[in-house]
Amino acid sequence: MSGHEGGRRDVGAGVTFGLLAAWAAHDAEEVVLVPRWARSQVPELRGRFPRVPDRIWRHLESIDEREFATAVAGMAVVVAAAAADGYRTGGRSAFYQTALNGFGLHGLVHLAQAAVVRGYTPGSATSPVVVIPFTLWARGRLRRAGVLRPARPRDVVQGLALAAAATVATQVMAGRTVGRNRRPPRT
């Protein structure tokens, strides 16, 4: 789709597939740093935040590089699908716009995590320079094209819910595929 349709202009690949590119830059930081960071920081964080349930600390300490990379690859499929749907619809896709909102809000969550721990957390380096600026730029382009859906409180919830659901689903998938491969074979 291109041109005008009902007074609306389509947005280009930079806005739609740009989501995938920005996400890839951001998640490259996480793939490289999450497992090592978690193992090195959890002992200190466990002492600073004793109210956090022990199962969460155990989970963080047990993050496997291959399993985490597999979960990120699964998320790449979700983000690519959202970007492609955004491109197909000239930016009008509710799935694309919800994913874009979730991506930007995800960046704010990273900054909040860094503030809570009073230091670096994986994802907090690219959030202020890639995630949040891209999201604001893309939303601005969607607004100028007349295709941005009005932002409502439920959109915030939907964006965070999509990000959380996709994260959980891809982590479960990774645990079942890579985690299964780590177990010794049954005899």
C-alpha positions in Angstrom: 0.0 0.0 0.0 1.2 3.5 -0.7 -0.2 6.9 -1.4 -3.5 8.2 0.0 -6.5 6.3 1.1 -9.3 8.2 2.7 -7.1 11.2 3.4 -4.5 9.0 5.1 -0.9 8.4 4.0 0.9 5.1 4.5 4.1 5.0 6.4 7.2 3.4 5.0 9.4 0.5 5.9 11.5 2.6 8.2 8.6 3.1 10.6 7.3 -0.5 10.3 10.4 -2.7 9.8 12.3 -0.2 11.8 10.6 -1.7 14.8 12.4 -5.0 14.0 15.7 -3.2 13.5 15.4 -1.3 16.8 14.3 -4.4 18.6 17.3 -6.3 17.2 19.8 -3.7 18.4 18.2 -3.6 21.8 18.0 -7.4 22.2 21.6 -7.9 21.0 22.6 -6.1 24.2 20.4 -8.4 26.3 21.6 -11.6 24.5 25.2 -10.7 25.2 24.8 -9.6 28.8 21.7 -11.1 30.5 23.1 -14.5 31.6 26.5 -13.3 32.8 25.0 -10.2 34.5 22.3 -12.3 36.3 24.9 -14.7 37.6 27.2 -12.0 38.8 24.6 -9.6 40.2 22.0 -11.9 41.8 24.0 -12.5 45.1 24.2 -8.8 45.8 20.6 -8.1 44.7 19.3 -11.0 46.8 20.8 -9.2 49.9 19.4 -5.8 48.9 15.9 -7.0 48.1 15.1 -9.8 50.6 11.4 -9.6 49.9 11.8 -10.9 46.3 10.7 -14.6 46.3 13.6 -17.0 46.3 12.3 -18.8 43.2 12.8 -15.6 41.2 16.5 -15.4 42.2 17.0 -19.1 41.4 15.5 -18.5 38.0 17.7 -15.6 37.3 20.8 -17.5 38.4 20.0 -20.4 36.2 19.6 -18.5 32.9 21.4 -20.5 30.2 22.9 -18.6 27.3 21.5 -21.0 24.6 18.1 -21.0 26.2 18.0 -17.2 26.5 19.2 -16.8 22.9 16.4 -19.2 21.8 13.8 -17.2 23.6 15.1 -14.0 21.9 14.9 -15.8 18.5 11.3 -16.7 19.3 10.6 -13.0 20.2 12.2 -12.1 16.8 9.4 -14.0 15.1 6.8 -12.1 17.1 8.3 -8.7 16.4 8.9 -9.5 12.7 5.3 -10.5 12.4 4.2 -7.3 13.9 6.5 -5.2 11.7 5.3 -7.1 8.6 1.7 -6.5 9.5 2.5 -2.9 10.1 4.1 -2.6 6.6 1.2 -4.5 5.0 -1.3 -2.1 6.4 0.7 1.1 6.0 1.1 1.4 9.8 -2.6 0.9 10.6 -2.3 -2.6 12.1 -3.5 -2.8 15.7 -1.0 -5.6 16.2 1.9 -3.5 14.9 0.9 -0.4 17.0 0.4 -2.5 20.1 3.8 -4.1 19.6 5.3 -0.6 19.0 3.7 0.6 22.2 4.9 -2.5 24.1 8.4 -2.0 22.9 8.5 1.6 24.1 7.0 0.8 27.4 9.5 -2.1 27.7 12.2 0.5 27.4 10.8 2.4 30.3 10.6 -0.8 32.3 14.4 -1.2 31.7 15.1 2.3 32.9 12.9 1.7 36.0 14.8 -1.5 36.7 18.1 0.3 36.5 16.8 3.0 38.8 15.7 0.4 41.4 19.0 -1.4 41.4 20.9 1.9 41.2 23.0 0.7 38.4 23.2 -1.0 35.0 20.7 -3.7 34.1 20.8 -5.4 30.7 18.7 -3.4 28.3 19.1 -0.1 30.1 21.9 1.1 27.8 19.9 0.8 24.6 16.6 1.9 26.0 17.3 5.6 26.2 19.2 5.7 22.9 17.3 3.2 20.7 14.1 1.9 22.2 12.4 5.1 23.5 13.6 7.4 20.7 12.6 5.0 18.0 9.1 4.5 19.5 8.5 8.2 19.8 9.8 8.8 16.3 7.6 6.0 14.8 4.5 7.2 16.7 5.1 10.7 15.4 5.3 9.4 11.8 2.1 7.4 12.4 0.4 10.5 13.8 1.5 12.6 10.8 0.2 10.0 8.4 -3.1 10.0 10.2 -3.0 6.3 11.1 -2.0 6.4 14.8 -4.7 5.0 17.0 -5.6 7.3 20.0 -3.6 6.5 23.1 -5.8 5.4 26.0 -4.9 3.9 29.3 -6.0 0.5 28.0 -3.4 0.8 25.2 -0.7 1.0 27.9 -2.1 -2.2 29.4 -2.4 -3.9 26.1 1.1 -3.0 25.1 2.6 -4.3 28.3 0.4 -7.3 28.2 1.5 -8.2 24.7 5.2 -7.8 25.6 4.7 -9.9 28.8 2.8 -12.6 27.1 5.3 -12.8 24.2 8.1 -12.9 26.7 6.6 -15.7 28.7 5.6 -17.7 25.6 9.1 -17.5 24.1 10.8 -18.4 27.4 8.5 -21.4 27.8 9.2 -22.4 24.2 13.0 -22.0 24.7 12.8 -24.0 28.0 11.0 -26.8 26.3 13.3 -27.0 23.3 16.8 -26.1 24.5 16.1 -27.2 28.1 15.0 -30.6 26.8 18.3 -30.8 24.8 20.4 -30.1 28.0 18.9 -33.1 29.8 20.7 -36.4 29.6 18.9 -38.9 27.4 16.7 -41.5 29.0 18.0 -45.1 28.7 
